[in-house]
Every structure is written in C-alpha cells, then in structure tokens.
PDB file of C-alpha atoms in Angstrom:
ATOM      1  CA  UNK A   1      15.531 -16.729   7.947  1.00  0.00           C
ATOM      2  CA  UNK A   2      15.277 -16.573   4.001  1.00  0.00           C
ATOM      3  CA  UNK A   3      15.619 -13.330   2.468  1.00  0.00           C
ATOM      4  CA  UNK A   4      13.075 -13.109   0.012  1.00  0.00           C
ATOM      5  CA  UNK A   5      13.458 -11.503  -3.793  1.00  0.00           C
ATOM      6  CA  UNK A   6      10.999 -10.565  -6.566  1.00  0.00           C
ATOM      7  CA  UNK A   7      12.031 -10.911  -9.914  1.00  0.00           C
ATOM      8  CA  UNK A   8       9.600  -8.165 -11.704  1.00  0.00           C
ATOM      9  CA  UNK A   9       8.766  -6.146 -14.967  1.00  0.00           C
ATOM     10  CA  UNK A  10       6.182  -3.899 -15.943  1.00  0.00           C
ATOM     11  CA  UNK A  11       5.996  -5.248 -19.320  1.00  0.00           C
ATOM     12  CA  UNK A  12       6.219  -9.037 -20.593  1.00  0.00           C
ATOM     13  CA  UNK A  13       8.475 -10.706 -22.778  1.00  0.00           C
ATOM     14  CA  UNK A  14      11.579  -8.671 -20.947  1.00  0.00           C
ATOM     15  CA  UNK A  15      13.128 -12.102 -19.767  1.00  0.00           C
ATOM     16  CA  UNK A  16      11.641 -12.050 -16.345  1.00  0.00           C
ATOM     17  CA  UNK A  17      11.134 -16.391 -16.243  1.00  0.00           C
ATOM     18  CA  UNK A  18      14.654 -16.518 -17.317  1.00  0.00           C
ATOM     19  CA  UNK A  19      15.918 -14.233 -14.988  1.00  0.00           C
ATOM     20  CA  UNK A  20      14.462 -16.077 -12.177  1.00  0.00           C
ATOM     21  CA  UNK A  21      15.686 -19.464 -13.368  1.00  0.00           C
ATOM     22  CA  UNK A  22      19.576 -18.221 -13.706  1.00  0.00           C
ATOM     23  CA  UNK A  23      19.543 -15.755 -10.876  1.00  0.00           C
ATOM     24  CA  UNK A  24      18.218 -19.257  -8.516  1.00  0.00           C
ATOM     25  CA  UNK A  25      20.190 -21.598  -9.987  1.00  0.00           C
ATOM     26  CA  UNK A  26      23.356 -19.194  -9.241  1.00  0.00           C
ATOM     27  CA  UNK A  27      22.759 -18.608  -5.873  1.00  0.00           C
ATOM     28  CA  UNK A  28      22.506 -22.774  -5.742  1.00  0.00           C
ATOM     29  CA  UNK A  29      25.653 -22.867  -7.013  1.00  0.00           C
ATOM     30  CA  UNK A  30      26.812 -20.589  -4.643  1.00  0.00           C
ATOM     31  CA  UNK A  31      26.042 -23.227  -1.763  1.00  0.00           C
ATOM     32  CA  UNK A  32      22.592 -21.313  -1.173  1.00  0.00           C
ATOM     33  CA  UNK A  33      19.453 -23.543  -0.075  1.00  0.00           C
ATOM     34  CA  UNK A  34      16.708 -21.837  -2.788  1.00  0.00           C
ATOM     35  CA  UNK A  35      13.178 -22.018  -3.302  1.00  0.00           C
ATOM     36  CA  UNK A  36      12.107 -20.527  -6.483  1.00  0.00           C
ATOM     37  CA  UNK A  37       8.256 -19.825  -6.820  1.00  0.00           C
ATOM     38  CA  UNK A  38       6.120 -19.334  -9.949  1.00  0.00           C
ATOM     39  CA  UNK A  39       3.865 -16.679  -9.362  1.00  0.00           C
ATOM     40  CA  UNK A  40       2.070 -16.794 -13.016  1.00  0.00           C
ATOM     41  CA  UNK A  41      -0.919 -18.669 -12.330  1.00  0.00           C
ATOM     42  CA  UNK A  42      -2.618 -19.751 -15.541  1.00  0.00           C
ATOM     43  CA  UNK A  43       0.940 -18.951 -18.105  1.00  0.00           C
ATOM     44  CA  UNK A  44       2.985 -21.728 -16.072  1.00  0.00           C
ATOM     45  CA  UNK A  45       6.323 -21.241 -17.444  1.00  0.00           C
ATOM     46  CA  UNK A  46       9.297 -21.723 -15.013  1.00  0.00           C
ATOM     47  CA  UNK A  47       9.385 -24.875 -14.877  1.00  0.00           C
ATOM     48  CA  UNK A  48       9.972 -25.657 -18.491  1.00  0.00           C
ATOM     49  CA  UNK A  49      12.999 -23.437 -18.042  1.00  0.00           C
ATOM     50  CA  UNK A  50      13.845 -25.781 -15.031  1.00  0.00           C
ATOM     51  CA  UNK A  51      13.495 -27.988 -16.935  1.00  0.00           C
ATOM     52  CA  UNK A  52      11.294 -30.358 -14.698  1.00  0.00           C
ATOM     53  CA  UNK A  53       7.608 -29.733 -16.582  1.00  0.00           C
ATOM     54  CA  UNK A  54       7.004 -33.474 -16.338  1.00  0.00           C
ATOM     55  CA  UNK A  55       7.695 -33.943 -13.027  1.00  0.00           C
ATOM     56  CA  UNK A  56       4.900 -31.131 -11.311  1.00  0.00           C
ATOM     57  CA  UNK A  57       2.256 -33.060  -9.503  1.00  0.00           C
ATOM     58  CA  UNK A  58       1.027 -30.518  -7.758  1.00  0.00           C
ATOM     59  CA  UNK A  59       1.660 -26.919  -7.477  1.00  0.00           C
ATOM     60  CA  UNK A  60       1.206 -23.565  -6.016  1.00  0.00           C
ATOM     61  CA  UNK A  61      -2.267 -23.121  -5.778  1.00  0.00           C
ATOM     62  CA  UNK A  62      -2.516 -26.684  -4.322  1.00  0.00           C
ATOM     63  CA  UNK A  63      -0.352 -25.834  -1.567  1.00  0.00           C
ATOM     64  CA  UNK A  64      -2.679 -22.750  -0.751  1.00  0.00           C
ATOM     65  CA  UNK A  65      -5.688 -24.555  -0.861  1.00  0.00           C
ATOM     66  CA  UNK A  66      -4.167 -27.297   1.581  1.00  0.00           C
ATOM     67  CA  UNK A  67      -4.857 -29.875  -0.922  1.00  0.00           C
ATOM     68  CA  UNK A  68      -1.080 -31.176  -0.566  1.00  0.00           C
ATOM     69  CA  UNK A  69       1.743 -30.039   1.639  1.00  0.00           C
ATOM     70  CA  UNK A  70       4.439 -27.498   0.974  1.00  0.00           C
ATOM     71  CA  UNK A  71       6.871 -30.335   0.887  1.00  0.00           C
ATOM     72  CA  UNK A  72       5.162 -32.717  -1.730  1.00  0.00           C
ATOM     73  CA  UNK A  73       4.609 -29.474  -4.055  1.00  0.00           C
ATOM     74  CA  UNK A  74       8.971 -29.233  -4.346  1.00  0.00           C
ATOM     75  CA  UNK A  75      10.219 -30.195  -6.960  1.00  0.00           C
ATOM     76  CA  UNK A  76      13.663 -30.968  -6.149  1.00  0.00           C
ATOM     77  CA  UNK A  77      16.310 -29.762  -9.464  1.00  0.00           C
ATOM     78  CA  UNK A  78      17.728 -32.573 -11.075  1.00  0.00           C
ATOM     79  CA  UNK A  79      21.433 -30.946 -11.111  1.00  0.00           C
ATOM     80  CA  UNK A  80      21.594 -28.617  -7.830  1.00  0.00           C
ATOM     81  CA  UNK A  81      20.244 -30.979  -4.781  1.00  0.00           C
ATOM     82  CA  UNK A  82      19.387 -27.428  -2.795  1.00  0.00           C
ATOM     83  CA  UNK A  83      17.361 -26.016  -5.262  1.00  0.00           C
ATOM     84  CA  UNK A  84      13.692 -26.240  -5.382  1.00  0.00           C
ATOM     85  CA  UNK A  85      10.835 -25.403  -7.563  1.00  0.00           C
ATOM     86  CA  UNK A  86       7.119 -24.837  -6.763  1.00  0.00           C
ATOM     87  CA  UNK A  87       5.619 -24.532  -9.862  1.00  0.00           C
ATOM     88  CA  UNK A  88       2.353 -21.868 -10.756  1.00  0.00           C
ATOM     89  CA  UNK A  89      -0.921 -23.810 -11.783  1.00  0.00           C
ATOM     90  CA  UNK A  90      -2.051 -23.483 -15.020  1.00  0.00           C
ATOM     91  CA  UNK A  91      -5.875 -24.513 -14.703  1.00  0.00           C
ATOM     92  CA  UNK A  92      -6.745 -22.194 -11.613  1.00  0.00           C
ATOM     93  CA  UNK A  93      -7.739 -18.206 -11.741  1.00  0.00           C
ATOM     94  CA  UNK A  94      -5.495 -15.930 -10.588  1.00  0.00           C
ATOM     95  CA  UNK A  95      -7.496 -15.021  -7.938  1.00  0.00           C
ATOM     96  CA  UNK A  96      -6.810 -18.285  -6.246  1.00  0.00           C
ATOM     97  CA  UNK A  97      -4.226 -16.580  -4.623  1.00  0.00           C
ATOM     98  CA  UNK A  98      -4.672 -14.718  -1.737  1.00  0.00           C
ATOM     99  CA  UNK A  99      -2.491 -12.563   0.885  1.00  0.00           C
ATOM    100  CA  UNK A 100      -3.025 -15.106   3.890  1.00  0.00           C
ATOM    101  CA  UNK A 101      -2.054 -17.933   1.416  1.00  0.00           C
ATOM    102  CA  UNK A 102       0.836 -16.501  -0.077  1.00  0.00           C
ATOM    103  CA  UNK A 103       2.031 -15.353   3.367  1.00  0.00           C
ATOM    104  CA  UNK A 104       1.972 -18.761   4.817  1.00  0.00           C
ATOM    105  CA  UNK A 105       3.512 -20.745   2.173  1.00  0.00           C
ATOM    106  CA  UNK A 106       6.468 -18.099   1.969  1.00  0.00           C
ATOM    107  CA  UNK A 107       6.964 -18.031   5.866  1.00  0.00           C
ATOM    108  CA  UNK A 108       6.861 -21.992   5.121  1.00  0.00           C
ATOM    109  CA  UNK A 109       9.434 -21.503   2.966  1.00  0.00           C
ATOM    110  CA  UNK A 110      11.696 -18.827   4.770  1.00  0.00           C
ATOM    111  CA  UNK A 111      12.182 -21.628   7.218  1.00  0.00           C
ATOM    112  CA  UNK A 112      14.112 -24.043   4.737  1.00  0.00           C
ATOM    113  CA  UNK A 113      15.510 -21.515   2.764  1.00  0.00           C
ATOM    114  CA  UNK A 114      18.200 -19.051   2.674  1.00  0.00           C
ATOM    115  CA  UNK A 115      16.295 -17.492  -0.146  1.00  0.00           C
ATOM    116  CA  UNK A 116      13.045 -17.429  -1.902  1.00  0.00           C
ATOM    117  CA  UNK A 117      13.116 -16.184  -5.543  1.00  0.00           C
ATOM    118  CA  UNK A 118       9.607 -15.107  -6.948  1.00  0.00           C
ATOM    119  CA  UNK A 119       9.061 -15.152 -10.600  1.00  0.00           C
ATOM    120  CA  UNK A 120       6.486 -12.589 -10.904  1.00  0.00           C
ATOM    121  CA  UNK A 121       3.681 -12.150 -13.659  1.00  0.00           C
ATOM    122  CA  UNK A 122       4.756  -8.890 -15.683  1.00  0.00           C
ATOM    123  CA  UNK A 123       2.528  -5.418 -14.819  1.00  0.00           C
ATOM    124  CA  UNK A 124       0.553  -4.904 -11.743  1.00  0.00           C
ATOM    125  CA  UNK A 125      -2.299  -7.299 -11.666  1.00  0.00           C
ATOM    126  CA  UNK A 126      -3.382  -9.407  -9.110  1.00  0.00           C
ATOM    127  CA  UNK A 127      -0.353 -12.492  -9.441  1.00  0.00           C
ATOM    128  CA  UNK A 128       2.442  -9.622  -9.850  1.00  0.00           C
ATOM    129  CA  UNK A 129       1.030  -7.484  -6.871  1.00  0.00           C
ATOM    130  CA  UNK A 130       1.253 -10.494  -4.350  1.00  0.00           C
ATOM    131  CA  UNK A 131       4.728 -11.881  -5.580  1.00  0.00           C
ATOM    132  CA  UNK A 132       6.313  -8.105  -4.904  1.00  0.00           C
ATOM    133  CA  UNK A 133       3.779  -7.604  -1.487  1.00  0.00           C
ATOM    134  CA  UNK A 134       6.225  -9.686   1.049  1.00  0.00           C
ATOM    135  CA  UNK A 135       9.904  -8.876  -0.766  1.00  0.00           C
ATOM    136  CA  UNK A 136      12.794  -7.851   0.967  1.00  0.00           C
ATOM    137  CA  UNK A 137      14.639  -7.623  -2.798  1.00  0.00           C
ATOM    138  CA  UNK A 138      13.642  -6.379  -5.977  1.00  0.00           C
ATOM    139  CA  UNK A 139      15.162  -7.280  -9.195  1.00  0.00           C
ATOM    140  CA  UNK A 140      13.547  -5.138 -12.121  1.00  0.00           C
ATOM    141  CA  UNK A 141      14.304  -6.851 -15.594  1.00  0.00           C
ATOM    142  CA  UNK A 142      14.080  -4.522 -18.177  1.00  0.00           C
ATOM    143  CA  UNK A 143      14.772  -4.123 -21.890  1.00  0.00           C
ATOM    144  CA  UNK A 144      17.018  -1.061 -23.177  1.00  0.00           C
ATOM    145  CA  UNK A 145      13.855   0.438 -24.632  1.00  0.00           C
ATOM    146  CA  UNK A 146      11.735   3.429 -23.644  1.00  0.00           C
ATOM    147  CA  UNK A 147       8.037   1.381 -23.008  1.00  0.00           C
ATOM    148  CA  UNK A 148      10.160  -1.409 -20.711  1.00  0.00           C
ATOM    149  CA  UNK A 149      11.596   1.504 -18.625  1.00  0.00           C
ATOM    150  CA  UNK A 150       8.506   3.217 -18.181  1.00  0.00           C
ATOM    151  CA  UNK A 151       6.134   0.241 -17.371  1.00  0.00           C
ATOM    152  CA  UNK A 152       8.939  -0.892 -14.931  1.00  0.00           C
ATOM    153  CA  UNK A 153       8.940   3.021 -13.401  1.00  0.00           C
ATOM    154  CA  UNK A 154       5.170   2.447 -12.688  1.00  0.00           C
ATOM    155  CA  UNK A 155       5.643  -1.248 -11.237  1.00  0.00           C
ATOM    156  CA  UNK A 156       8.414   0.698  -8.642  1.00  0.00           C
ATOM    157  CA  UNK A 157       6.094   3.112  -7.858  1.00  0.00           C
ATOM    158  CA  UNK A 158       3.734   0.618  -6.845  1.00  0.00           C
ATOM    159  CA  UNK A 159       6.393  -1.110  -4.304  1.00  0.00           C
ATOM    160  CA  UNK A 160       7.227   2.054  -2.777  1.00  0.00           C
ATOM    161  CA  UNK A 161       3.410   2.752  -1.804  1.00  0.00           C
ATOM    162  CA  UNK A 162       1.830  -1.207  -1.937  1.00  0.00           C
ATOM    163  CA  UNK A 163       4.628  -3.230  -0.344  1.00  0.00           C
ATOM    164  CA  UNK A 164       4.325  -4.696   3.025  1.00  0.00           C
ATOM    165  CA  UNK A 165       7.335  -2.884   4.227  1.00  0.00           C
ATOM    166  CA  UNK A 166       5.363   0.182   2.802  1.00  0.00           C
ATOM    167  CA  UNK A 167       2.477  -0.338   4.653  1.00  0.00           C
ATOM    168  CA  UNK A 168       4.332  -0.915   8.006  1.00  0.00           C
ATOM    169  CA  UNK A 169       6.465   2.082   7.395  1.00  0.00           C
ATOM    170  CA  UNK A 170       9.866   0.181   7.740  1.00  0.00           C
ATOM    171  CA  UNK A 171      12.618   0.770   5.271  1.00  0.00           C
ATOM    172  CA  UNK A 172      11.976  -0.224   1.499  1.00  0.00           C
ATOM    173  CA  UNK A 173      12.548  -3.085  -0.682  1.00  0.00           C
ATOM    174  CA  UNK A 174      16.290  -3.006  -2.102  1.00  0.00           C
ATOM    175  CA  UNK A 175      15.605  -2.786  -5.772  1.00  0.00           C
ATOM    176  CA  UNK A 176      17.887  -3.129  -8.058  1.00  0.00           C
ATOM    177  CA  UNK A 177      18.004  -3.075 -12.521  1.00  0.00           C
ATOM    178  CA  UNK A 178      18.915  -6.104 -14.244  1.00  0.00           C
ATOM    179  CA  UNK A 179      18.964  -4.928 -18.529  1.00  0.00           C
ATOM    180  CA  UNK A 180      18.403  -8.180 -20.533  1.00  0.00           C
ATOM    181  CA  UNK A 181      19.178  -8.017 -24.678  1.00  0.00           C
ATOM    182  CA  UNK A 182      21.200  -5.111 -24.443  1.00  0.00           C
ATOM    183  CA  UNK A 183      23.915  -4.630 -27.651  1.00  0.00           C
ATOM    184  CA  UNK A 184      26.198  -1.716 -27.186  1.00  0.00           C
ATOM    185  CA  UNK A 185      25.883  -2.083 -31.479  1.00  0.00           C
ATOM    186  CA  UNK A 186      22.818  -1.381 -31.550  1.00  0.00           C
ATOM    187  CA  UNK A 187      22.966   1.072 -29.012  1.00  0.00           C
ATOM    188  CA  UNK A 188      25.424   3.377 -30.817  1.00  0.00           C
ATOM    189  CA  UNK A 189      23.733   3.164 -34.002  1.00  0.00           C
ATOM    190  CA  UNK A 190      20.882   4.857 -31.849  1.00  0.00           C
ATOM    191  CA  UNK A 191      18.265   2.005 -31.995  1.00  0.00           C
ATOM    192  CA  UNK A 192      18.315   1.522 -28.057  1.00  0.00           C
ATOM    193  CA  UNK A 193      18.612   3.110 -24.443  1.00  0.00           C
ATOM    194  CA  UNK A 194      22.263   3.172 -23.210  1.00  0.00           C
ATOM    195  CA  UNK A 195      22.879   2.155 -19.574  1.00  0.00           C
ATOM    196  CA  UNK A 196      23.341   5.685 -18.671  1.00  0.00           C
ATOM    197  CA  UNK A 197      19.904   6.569 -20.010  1.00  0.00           C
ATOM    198  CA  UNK A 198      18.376   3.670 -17.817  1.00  0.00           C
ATOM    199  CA  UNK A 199      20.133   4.546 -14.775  1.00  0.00           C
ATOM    200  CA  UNK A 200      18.940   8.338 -15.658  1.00  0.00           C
ATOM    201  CA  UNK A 201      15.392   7.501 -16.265  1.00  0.00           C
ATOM    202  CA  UNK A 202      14.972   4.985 -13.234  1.00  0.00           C
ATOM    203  CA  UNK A 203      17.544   5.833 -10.959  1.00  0.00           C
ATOM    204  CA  UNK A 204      18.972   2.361  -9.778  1.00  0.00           C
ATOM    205  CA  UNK A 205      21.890   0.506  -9.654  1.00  0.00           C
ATOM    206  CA  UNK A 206      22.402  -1.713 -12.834  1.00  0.00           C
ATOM    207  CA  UNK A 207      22.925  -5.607 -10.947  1.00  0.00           C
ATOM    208  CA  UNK A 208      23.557  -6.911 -14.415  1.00  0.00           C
ATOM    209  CA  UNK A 209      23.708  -6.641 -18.208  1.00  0.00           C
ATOM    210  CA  UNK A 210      22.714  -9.579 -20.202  1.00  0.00           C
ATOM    211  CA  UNK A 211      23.734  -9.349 -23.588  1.00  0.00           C
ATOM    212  CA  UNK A 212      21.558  -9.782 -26.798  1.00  0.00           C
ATOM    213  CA  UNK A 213      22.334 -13.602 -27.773  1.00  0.00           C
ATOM    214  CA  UNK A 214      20.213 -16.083 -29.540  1.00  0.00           C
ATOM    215  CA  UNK A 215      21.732 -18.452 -26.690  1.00  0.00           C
ATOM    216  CA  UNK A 216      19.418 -17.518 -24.052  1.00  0.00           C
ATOM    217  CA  UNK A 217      15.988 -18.617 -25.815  1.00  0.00           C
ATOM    218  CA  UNK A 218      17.742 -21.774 -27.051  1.00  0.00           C
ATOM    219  CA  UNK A 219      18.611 -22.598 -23.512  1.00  0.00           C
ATOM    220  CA  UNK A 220      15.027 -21.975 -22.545  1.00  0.00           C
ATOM    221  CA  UNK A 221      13.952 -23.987 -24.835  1.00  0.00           C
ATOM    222  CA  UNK A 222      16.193 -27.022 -23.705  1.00  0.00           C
ATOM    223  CA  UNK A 223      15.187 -26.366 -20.182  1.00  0.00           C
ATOM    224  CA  UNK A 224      18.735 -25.148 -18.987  1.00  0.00           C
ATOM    225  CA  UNK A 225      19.074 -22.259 -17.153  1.00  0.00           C
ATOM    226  CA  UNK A 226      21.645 -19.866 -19.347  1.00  0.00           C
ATOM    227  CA  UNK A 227      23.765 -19.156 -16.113  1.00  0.00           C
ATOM    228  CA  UNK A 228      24.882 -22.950 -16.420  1.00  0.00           C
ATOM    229  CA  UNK A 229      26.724 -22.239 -19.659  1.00  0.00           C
ATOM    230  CA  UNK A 230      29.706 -20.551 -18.441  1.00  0.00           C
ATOM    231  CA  UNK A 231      31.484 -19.813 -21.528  1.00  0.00           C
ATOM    232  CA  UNK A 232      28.442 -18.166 -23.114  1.00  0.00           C
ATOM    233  CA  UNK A 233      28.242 -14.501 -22.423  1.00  0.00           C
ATOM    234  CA  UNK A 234      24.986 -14.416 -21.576  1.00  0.00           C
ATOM    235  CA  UNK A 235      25.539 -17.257 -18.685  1.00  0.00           C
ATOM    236  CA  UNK A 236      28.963 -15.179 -17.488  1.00  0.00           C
ATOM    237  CA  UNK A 237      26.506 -12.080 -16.991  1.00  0.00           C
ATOM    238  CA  UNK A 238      24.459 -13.742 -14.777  1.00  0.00           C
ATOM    239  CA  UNK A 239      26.886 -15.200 -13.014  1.00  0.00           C
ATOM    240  CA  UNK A 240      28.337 -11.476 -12.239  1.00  0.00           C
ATOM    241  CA  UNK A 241      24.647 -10.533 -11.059  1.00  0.00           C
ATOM    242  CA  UNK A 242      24.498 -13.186  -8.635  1.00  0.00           C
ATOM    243  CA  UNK A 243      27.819 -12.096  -7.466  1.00  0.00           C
ATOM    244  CA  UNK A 244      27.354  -8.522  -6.882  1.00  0.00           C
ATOM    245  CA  UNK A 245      23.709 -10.255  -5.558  1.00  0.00           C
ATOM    246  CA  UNK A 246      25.879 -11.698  -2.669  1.00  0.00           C
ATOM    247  CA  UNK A 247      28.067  -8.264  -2.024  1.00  0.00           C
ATOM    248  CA  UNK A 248      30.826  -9.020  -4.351  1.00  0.00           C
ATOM    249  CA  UNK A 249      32.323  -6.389  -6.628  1.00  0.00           C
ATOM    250  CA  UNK A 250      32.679  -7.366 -10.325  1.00  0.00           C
ATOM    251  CA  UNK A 251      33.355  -5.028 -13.434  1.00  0.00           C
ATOM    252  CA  UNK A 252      30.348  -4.488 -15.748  1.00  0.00           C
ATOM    253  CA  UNK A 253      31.186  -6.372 -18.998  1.00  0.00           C
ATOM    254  CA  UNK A 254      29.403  -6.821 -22.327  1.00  0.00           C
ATOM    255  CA  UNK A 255      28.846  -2.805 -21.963  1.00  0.00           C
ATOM    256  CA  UNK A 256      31.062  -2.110 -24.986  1.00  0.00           C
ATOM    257  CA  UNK A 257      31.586  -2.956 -28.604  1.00  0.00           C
ATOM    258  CA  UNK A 258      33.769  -6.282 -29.071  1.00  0.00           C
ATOM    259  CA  UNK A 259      37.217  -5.064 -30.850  1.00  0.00           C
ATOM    260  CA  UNK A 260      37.787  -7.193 -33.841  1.00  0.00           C
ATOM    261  CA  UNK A 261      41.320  -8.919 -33.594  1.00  0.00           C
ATOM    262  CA  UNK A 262      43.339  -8.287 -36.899  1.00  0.00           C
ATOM    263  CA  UNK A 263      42.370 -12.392 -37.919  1.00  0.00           C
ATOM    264  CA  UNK A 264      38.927 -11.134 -37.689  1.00  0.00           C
ATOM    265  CA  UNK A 265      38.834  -7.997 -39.860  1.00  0.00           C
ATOM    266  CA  UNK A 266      41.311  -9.168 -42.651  1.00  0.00           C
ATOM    267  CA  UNK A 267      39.107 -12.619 -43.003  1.00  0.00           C
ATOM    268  CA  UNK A 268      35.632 -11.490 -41.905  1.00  0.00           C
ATOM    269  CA  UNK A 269      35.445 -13.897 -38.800  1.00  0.00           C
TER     270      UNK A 269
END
C-alpha cells in the first residue's frame, strides 16, 4: 500500500511545483513505483516541470468525473518508466474536486504505487485542503523569510485539526521542513532566517536545504526536474532529501559559506 505525501506551503512562489517534481523523480530513481498528482486545478503547472505538457489528454478532474479512467489519465515520464503524472485541469473550478473523488482516485492509486506525491495549491483553500486531507507525509516548503514561516505555521495548524488522521484520532501526519533559496551569505549579512530560526519558529526537522541558484528556474523552464542534475547543488540537495525521505542519514550541506580556495581570492574566480 502507497504511502501517501503532501508537498505544501502556506504561501506561493516558495518552490512547492518544483519540490514535488524532484522529490518524485528521486524516489523513481530510487527504484520507487510513483504517482505524482497535481492538485492546482485551474494554475496547471507540474507538468511543464515534467516536462510532458503536450502529452496531457486528460487529467485530474476527468478522472473524478469518470469521464476517462485512472489509467488513460497517466502520463507515463519519458526518462523514469515507474513514474507517473496525473496532471491538474486548467479549464475546471476548483470545486470540481470533491472528498469522495479525491479519495477514490488516491486509493486507485495506492494500489499501483509505493507512493503518491501531491503537489498542493499554496494556503488553505479548497485544492490545498483536499491534497493535505488523506496524507500520511507532509513536506512543508518554505522560504528563509518571516511571512513563508508564518503562512506555513497556519497551513500545520490546519493538518493537526483538518486531516483525516485528525478527525479519526489516530496519530498525525509526519511533517517535515524542506527550506528552498536559502544563502548562508545572505543570511549572515542579516537579510534572511537562519535554519536555527526556522527550526525555532516551526519546530520541525529540516528534510532539506536547497540552495539559492538561478539553476533551479532554468531547469523548470526546460522541463527537467533539478534533482536530475547531479553536479548542480541544488539537484545534490534534493537528492539528500529524498534520502533522509527513505531513512537514510546524510550531513546537511549548502548550510555554510563556500571558502574561497587561494586561486579564487588572488584572481577573483
């Protein structure tokens, strides 16, 4: 049975889509069967990170609506042959999802899969409420500044009261921080939250720190996942989230200021 994890933020723009798209493709990599599942109805966006906009037929809503199956809604990804996308409409209302709909497309899923990765609208409306309802996982992307921390506080407060798990009374959703754009620079010249602030103000573990690089919207835009780069920082940081993901321990890089070699500071490279 599929574990299922929400990829969530309480503001937008934190890197959420991206997240989602690295964090699936990793666990592919890994061997994993994965699902991942746009939950953005009407701001479609994961699969142009997939890379594999062209190729959606149908999608999410479709499914729910039983005007297609589960299986012709897949898209299968053109370089892992176990990973999977089912992409959010971007004609439809948000409120064509529904609890019964969502439940039976993810049970659906759970089946096939040895995870299902949500990418969830940011806040708490209707779309990000749903994605986080049925989670056994929660991966919070936030950016090391004070108004991503504190939407993301409210969005955790909402899946320790709203949850499924919360409603049954069983034991929580395992959440966990992911900090996207974080530079330990700019963080000592005061202009950002340091990890120990995050970890302070939220009080989770940190799964990963994704350095501030101009690599990550450039892969976006080239629909390839950053994680596939694996000599760009960015892409190594992922790969350590989806390994501590899985129970492995890795060191926390990126975290401090890069040491200039003595090339470096005599010739300014």
């Amino acid at each position: 049975m599929a574990e299922i994890i929400v990829v969530t933020s309480g503001k937008g723009g934190v890197g959420k889509t991206t997240t989602s798209a690295s964090i699936a493709t990793g666990l592919a990599q890994r061997g994993k069967r994965v699902a991942v599942v746009d939950f953005d109805v009407g701001l479609r966006n994961l699969d142009l990170i997939m890379g594999c906009e062209r190729r959606v037929v149908y999608d999410f809503v479709n499914v729910i609506q039983g005007e297609c199956t589960l299986k012709q809604a897949l898209i299968k990804d053109k370089r892992h042959e176990n990973l999977f996308i089912l992409a959010a409409s971007q004609t439809r209302d948000k409120d064509a999802l529904t609890v019964e709909g969502v439940e039976k497309v993810l049970n659906e899923l759970k089946n096939d899969f040895d995870y299902v990765v949500c990418d969830s609208p940011a806040g708490i409306e209707r779309g990000a409420h749903l994605a986080m309802y049925f989670a056994d996982r929660a991966i919070v992307v936030v950016n090391p500044e004070v108004s991503s921390v504190r939407d993301s506080d409210r969005v955790l407060g909402i899946m320790a009261s709203k949850s499924r798990r919360a409603e049954q009374g069983s034991e929580g959703i395992s959440e966990h921080l992911l900090v996207t754009r974080y530079s330990p620079k700019r963080v000592a010249e005061g202009d950002m939250l340091s990890i120990a602030d995050i970890e302070e103000i939220l009080g989770l573990p940190i799964l990963g720190i994704i350095p501030e690089s101009e690599l990550v919207l450039q892969s976006s835009n080239a629909g390839v996942p950053v994680i596939l780069d694996d000599k760009a920082p960015a892409g190594q940081a992922y790969a350590d989230a989806v390994a501590r993901l899985l129970g492995e321990e890795r060191p926390m890089r990126f975290v401090e200021i890069e040491k200039q070699g003595l090339i470096k500071r005599l010739f300014g490279g």
